[in-house]
Short mmCIF file of C-alpha atoms in Angstrom, two decimals:
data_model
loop_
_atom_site.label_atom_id
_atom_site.label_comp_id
_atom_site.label_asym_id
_atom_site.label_seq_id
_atom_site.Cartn_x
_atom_site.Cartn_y
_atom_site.Cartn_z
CA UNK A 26 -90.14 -44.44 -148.93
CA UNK A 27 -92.63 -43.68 -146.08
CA UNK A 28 -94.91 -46.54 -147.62
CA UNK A 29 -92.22 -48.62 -148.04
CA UNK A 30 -90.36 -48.45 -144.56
CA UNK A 31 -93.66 -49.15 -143.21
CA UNK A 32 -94.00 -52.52 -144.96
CA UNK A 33 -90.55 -53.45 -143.66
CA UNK A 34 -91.94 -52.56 -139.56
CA UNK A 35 -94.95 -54.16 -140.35
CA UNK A 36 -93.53 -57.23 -141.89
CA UNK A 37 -90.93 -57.34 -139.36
CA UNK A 38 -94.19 -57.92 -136.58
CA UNK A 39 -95.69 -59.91 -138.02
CA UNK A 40 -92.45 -62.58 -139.00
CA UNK A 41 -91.11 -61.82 -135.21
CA UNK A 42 -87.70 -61.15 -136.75
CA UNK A 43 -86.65 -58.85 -134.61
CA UNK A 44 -87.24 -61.13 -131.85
CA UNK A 45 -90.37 -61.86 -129.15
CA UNK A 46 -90.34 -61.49 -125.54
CA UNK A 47 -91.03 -64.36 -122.75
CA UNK A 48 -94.72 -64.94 -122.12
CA UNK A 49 -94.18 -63.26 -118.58
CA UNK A 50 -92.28 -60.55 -119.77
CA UNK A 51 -90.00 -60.69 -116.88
CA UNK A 52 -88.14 -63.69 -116.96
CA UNK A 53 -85.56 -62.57 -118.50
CA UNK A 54 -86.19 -58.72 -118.61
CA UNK A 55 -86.84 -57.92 -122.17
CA UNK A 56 -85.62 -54.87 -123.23
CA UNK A 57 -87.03 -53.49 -127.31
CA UNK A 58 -85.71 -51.13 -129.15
CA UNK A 59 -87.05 -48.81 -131.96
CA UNK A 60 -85.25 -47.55 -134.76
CA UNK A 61 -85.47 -45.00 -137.06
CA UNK A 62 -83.14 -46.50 -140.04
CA UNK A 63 -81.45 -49.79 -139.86
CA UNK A 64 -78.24 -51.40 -137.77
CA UNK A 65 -76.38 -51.43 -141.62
CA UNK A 66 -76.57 -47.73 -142.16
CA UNK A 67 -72.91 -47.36 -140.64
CA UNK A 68 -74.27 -44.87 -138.76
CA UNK A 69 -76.95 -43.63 -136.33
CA UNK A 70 -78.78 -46.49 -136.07
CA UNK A 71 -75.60 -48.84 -136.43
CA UNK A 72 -74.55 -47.40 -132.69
CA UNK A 73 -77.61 -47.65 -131.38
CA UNK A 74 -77.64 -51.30 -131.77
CA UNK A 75 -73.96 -51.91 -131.01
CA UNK A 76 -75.44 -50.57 -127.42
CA UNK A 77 -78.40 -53.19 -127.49
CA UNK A 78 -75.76 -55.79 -128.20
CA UNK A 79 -73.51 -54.49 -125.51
CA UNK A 80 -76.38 -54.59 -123.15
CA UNK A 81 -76.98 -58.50 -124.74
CA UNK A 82 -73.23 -59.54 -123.94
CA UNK A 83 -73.49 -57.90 -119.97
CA UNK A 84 -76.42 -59.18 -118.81
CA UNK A 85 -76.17 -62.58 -120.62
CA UNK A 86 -79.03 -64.97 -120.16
CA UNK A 87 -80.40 -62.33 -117.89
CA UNK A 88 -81.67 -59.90 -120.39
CA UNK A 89 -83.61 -60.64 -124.13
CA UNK A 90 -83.48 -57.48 -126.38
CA UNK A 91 -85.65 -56.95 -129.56
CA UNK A 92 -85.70 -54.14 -132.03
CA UNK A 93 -87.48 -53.21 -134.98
CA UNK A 94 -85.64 -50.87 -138.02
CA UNK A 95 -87.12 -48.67 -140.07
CA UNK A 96 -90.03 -47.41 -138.08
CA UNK A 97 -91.24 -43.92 -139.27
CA UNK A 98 -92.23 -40.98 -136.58
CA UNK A 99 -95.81 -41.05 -135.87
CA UNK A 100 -98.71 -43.48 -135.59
CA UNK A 101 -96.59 -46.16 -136.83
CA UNK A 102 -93.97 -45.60 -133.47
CA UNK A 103 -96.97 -46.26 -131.39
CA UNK A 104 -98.44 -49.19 -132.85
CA UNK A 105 -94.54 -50.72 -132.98
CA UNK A 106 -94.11 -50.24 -129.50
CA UNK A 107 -97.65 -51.47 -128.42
CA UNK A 108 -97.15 -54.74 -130.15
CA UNK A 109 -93.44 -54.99 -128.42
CA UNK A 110 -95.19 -54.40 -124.83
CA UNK A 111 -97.78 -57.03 -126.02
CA UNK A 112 -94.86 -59.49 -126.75
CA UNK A 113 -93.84 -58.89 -123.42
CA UNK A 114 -90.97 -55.74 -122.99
CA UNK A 115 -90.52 -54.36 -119.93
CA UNK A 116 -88.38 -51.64 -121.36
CA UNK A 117 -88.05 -49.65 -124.62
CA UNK A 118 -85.80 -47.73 -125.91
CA UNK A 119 -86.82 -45.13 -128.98
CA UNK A 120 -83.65 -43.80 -130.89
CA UNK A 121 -84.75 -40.88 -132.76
CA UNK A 122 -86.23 -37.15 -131.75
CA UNK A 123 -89.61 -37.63 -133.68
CA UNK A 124 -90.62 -40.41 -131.70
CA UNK A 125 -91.46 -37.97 -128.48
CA UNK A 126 -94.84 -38.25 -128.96
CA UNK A 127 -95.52 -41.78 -130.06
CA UNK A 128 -93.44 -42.50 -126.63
CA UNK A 129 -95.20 -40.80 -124.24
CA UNK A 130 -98.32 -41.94 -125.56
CA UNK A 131 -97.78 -45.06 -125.35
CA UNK A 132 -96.07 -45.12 -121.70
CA UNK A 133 -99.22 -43.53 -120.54
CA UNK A 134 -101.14 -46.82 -121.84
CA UNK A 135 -98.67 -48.48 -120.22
CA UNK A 136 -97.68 -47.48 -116.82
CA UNK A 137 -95.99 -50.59 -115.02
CA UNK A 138 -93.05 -50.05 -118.66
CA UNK A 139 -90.10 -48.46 -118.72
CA UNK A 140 -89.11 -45.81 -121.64
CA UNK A 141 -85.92 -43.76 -122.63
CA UNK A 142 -86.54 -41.54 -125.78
CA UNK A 143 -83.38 -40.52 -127.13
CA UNK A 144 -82.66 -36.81 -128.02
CA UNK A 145 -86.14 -36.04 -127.00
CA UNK A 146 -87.30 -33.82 -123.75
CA UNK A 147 -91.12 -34.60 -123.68
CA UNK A 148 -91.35 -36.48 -119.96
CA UNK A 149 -95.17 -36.41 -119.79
CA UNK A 150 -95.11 -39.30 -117.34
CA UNK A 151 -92.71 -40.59 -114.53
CA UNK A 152 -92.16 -43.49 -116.78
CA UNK A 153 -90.63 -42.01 -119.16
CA UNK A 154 -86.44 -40.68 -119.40
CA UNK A 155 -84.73 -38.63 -121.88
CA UNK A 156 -81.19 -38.99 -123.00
CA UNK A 157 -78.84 -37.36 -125.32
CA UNK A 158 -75.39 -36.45 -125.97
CA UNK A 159 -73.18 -33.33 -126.02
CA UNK A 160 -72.77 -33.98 -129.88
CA UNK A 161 -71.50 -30.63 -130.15
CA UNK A 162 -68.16 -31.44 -128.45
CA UNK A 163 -67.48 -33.78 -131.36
CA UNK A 164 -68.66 -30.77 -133.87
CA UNK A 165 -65.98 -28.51 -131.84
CA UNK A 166 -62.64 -30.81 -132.42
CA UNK A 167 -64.26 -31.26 -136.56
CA UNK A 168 -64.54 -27.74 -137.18
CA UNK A 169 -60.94 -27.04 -135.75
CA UNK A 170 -59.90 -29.74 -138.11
CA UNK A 171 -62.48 -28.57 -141.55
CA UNK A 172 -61.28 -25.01 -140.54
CA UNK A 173 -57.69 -26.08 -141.29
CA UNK A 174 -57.91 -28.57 -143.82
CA UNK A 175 -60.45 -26.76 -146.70
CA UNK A 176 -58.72 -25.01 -149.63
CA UNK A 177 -61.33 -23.58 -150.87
CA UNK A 178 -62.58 -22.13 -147.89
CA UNK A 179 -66.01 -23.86 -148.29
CA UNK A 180 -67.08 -26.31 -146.14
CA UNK A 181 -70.24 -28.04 -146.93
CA UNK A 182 -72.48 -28.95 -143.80
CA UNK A 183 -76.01 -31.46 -144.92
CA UNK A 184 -78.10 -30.54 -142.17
CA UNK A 185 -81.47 -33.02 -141.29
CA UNK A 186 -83.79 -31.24 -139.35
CA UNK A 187 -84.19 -27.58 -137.90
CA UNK A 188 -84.27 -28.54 -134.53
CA UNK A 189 -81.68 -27.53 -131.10
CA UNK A 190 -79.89 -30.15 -131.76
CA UNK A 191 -78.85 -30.42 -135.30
CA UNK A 192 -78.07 -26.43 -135.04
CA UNK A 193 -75.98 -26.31 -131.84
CA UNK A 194 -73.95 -29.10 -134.25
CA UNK A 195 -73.96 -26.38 -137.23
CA UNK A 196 -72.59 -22.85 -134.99
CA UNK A 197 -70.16 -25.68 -132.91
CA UNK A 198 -68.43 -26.72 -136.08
CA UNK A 199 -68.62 -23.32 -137.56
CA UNK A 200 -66.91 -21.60 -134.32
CA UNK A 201 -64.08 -23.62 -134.50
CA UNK A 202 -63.42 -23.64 -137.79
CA UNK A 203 -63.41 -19.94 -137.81
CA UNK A 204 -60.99 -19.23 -135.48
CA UNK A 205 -58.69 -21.31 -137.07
CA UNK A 206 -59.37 -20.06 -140.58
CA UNK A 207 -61.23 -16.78 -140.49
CA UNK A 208 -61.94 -17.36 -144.01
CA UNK A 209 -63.89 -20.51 -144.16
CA UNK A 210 -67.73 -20.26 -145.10
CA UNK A 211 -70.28 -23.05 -143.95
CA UNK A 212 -72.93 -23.85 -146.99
CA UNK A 213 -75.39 -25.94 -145.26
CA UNK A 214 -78.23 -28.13 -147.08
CA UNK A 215 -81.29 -29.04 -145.09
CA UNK A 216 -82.63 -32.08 -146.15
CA UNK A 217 -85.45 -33.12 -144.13
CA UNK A 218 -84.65 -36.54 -143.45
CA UNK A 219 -82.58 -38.48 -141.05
CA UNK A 220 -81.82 -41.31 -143.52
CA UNK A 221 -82.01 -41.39 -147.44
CA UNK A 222 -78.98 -42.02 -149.11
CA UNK A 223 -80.44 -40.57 -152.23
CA UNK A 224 -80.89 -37.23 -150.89
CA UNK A 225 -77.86 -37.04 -149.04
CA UNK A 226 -75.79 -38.24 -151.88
CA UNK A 227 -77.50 -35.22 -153.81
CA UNK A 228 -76.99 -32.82 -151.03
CA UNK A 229 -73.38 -33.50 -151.13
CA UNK A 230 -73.06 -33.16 -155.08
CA UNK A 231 -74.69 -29.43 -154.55
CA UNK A 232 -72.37 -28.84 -151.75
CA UNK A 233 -69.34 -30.18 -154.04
CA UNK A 234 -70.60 -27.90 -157.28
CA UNK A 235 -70.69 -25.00 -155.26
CA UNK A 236 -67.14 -25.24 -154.20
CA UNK A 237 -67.31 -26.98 -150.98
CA UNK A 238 -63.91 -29.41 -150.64
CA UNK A 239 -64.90 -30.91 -146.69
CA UNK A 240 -68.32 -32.26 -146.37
CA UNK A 241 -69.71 -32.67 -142.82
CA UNK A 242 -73.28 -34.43 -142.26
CA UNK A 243 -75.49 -34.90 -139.56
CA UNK A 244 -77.62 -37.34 -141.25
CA UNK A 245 -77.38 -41.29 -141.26
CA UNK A 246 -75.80 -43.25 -144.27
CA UNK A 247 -72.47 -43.16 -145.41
CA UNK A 248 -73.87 -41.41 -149.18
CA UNK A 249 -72.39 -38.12 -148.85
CA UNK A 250 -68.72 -39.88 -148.28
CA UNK A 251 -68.95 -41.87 -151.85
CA UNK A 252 -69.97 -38.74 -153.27
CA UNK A 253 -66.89 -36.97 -151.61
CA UNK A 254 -64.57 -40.08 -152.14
CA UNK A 255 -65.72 -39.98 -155.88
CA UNK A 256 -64.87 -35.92 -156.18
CA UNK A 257 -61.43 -36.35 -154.11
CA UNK A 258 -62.35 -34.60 -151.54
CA UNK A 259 -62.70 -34.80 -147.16
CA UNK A 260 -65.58 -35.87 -145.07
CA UNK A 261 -66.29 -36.61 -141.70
CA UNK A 262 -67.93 -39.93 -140.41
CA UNK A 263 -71.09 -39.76 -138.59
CA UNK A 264 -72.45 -41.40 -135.30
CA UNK A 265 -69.82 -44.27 -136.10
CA UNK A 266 -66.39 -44.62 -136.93
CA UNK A 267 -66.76 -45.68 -140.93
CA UNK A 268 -63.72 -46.92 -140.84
CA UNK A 269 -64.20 -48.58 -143.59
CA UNK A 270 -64.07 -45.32 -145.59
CA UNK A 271 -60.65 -44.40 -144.52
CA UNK A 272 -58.53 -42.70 -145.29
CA UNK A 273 -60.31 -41.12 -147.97
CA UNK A 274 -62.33 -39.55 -147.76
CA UNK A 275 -63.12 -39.69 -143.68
CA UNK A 276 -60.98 -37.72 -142.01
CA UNK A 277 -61.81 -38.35 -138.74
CA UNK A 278 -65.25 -39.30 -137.19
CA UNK A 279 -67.61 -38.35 -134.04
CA UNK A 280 -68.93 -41.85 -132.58
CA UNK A 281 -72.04 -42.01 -130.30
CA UNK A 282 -71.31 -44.69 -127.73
CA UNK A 283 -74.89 -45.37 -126.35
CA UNK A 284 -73.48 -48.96 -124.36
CA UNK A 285 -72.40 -47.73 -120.85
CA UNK A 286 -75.76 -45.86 -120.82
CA UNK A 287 -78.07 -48.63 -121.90
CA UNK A 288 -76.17 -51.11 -119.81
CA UNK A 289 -76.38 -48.49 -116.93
CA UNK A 290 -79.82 -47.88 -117.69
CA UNK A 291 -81.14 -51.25 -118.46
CA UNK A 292 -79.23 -53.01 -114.74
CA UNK A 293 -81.12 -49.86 -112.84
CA UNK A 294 -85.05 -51.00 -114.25
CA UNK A 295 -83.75 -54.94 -113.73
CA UNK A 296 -83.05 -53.71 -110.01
CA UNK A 297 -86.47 -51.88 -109.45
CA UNK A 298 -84.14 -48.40 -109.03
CA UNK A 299 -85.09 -46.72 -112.22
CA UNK A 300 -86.19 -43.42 -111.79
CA UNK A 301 -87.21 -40.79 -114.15
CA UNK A 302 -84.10 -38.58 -115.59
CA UNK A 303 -83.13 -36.50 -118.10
CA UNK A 304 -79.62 -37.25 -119.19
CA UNK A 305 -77.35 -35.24 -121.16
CA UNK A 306 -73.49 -36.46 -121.14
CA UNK A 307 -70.52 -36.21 -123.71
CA UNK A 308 -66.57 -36.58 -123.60
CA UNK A 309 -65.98 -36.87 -120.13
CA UNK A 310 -68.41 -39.67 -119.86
CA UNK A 311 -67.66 -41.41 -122.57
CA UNK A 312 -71.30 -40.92 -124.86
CA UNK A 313 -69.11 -38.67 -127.45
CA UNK A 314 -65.62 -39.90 -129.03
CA UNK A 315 -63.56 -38.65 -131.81
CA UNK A 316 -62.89 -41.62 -134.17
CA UNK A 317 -59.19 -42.25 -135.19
CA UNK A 318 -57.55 -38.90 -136.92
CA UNK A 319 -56.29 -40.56 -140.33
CA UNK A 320 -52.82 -39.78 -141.34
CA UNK A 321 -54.38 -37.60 -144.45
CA UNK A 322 -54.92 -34.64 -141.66
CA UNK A 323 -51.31 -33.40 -140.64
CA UNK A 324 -49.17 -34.30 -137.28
CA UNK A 325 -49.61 -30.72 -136.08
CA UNK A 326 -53.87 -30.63 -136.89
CA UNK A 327 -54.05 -33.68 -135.41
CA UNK A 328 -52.24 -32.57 -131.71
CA UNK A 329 -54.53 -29.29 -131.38
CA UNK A 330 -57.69 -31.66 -132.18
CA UNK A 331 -56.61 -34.15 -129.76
CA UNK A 332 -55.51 -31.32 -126.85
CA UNK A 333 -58.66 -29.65 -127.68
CA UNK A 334 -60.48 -33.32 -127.24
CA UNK A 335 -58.35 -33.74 -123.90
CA UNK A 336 -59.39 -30.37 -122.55
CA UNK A 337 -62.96 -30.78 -123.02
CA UNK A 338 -62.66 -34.33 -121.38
CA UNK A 339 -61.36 -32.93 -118.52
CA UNK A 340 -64.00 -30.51 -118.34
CA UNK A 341 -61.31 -27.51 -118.87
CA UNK A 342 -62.95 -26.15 -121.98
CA UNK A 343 -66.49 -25.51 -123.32
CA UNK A 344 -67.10 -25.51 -126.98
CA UNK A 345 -69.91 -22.50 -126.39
CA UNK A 346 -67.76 -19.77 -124.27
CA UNK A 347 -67.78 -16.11 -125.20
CA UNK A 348 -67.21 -14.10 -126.82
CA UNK A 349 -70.19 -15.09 -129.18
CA UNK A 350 -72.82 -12.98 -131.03
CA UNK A 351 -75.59 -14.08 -132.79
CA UNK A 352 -76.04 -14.08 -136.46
CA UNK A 353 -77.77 -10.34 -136.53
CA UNK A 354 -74.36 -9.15 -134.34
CA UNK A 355 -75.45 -8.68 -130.89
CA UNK A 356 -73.86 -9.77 -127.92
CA UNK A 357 -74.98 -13.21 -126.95
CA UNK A 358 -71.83 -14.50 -124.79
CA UNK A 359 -69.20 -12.31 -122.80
CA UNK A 360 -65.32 -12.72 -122.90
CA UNK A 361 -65.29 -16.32 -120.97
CA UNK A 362 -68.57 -16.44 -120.37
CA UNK A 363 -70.19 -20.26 -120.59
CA UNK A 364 -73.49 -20.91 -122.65
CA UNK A 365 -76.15 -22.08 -120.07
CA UNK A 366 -77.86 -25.80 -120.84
CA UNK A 367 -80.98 -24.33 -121.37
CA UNK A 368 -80.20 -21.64 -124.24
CA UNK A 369 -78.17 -24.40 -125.61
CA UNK A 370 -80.91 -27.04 -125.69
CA UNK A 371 -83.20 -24.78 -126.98
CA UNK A 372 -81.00 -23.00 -129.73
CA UNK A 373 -82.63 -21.92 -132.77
CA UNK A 374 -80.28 -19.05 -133.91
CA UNK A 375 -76.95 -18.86 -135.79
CA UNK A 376 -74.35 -17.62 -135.03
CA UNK A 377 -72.14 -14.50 -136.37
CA UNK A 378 -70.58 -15.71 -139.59
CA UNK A 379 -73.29 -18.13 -140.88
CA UNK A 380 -74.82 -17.00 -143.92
CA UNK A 381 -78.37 -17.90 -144.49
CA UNK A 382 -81.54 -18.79 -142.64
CA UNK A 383 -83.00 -21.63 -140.13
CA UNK A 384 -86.21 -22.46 -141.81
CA UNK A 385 -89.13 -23.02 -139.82
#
């Protein structure tokens, strides 16, 4: 796969399908982005680009974007994004965590271009931003709804990566599906990969045999809902809406809406008032929504989701507030107590209630 998604950037260079830059590079302001899977996968990726597109149909004329799919994390990142500043980008956007590196490397090459690494936190250089959304406000209003709508108690979670991110996601969803249903047990798979339909389609068929009947992801394709359409069973769509699965088996879905940011983002370095950031926004700004609430999850589960959704948005509930322990039992939040930013963008524990370990 590695050898194989690094044909398809290389290829996609050296054809200039995903589109070159003016000669001057500013005239119009080109803007590239870099992505980890591609626009089809429904998902991740999928929003990413409805952004670019969004930032296409503002700026008009005014603004030429370019992206390449299927880059991997690593050498290849940098050598993608060298050849996009050589075609003449005066911005670039990189959409996936593992590109941290490859990003800042490069923007210290190139001093005079603009980056924004998404889900990252490695600003090595003041031309370099990091953005990322609250994605654990979504995980909140799914758990309440998983906690509620499992029979069997067992609700599989196919995790990607061991990182902050993808485990505040794990003890958000778990939290609220325990209060509802003090019963329900989370199974989670770790897969090591933010996109292979293979292995997430397999990850859901071990979360199925062992008795899971919801299936959440946070990984990229849409695999893991055939597998759970083809057992009759719930899922959750991810980064998009997958609307196209409903209403079996998504359920509802948590939709990253990158556009206001990029446009934001993208007018600011066009203006000459970009300045280094680190940007971390969710319901009340718009970056995290709760796709449509199918008619398969019941009138009354679908009012608490949506008054927890409208609570959040209005900034009158946190997903993280005590009281919390930690998976060993001690005390990590009070009664009402608020998780700070930085334990929760650094998390690498689970909570009380989740049964096995992070690996390393």
């Amino acid at each position: 796969m590695r050898t194989f998604t690094k044909l398809l950037a290389t290829a996609a260079l050296a054809t200039g399908i995903a589109g070159a830059a003016a000669a001057d590079g500013h005239d119009p302001f080109n803007v590239g982005f870099v992505y980890i899977g591609t626009p089809g996968d429904y998902g991740w990726t999928y929003e990413h680009d409805q952004g670019r597109l969004a930032v296409e149909e503002h700026f008009g004329d005014a603004v030429e974007t370019s992206f390449i799919e299927n880059v991997p994390e690593g050498p290849d990142a940098e050598r993608v994004m060298t050849q996009m500043i050589l075609n003449g980008a005066d911005m670039i956007f990189t959409t996936s965590f593992g590109y941290g590196e490859a990003t800042n490397a490069v923007a210290g090459q190139f001093p005079d271009v603009v980056f924004e690494h998404a889900t990252g936190y490695l600003r090595e250089h003041p031309n370099v931003s990091t953005y990322s959304a609250r994605f654990y406000e979504g995980r909140a209003v799914i758990g309440h709804i998983a906690g509620q709508m499992t029979e069997s108690n067992i609700v599989g979670y196919i995790a990607s990566y061991p990182i902050p991110e993808v485990i505040r996601g794990i003890n958000s969803a778990y939290l609220h599906a325990r209060e509802v249903n003090p019963d329900v047990e989370f199974r989670v798979v770790w897969v090591y990969t933010w996109f292979d339909p293979a292995v997430e389609g397999d990850a859901a068929q071990a979360l199925i045999d062992a008795g899971a009947d919801v299936i959440m992801q946070h990984t990229d394709s849409t695999a893991p809902q055939a597998v759970a359409e083809e057992a009759g069973i719930l899922s959750f769509g991810q980064a998009s809406d997958m609307i196209q699965f409903a209403p079996a088996p998504r359920i509802a879905s948590i939709i990253d809406d990158w556009a206001p940011y990029y446009i934001r983002r993208v007018g600011e370095a066009m203006e000459g008032t970009w300045e280094q950031s680190d940007t971390w926004e969710g319901m009340p700004e718009g970056m995290v929504v709760i796709g449509e609430m199918t008619e398969t999850i019941p009138e009354e589960i679908r009012a608490s989701a949506q008054g927890m959704i409208d609570a959040i948005s209005a900034g009158e509930y946190h997903p993280f507030t005590g009281p919390i322990n930690r998976q060993d039992g001690t005390a990590w939040l009070a009664e009402g107590e608020v998780a700070d930013d930085g334990t929760l963008a650094g998390m690498d524990f689970y909570i009380e209630g989740i049964t096995g370990e992070i690996p390393n």
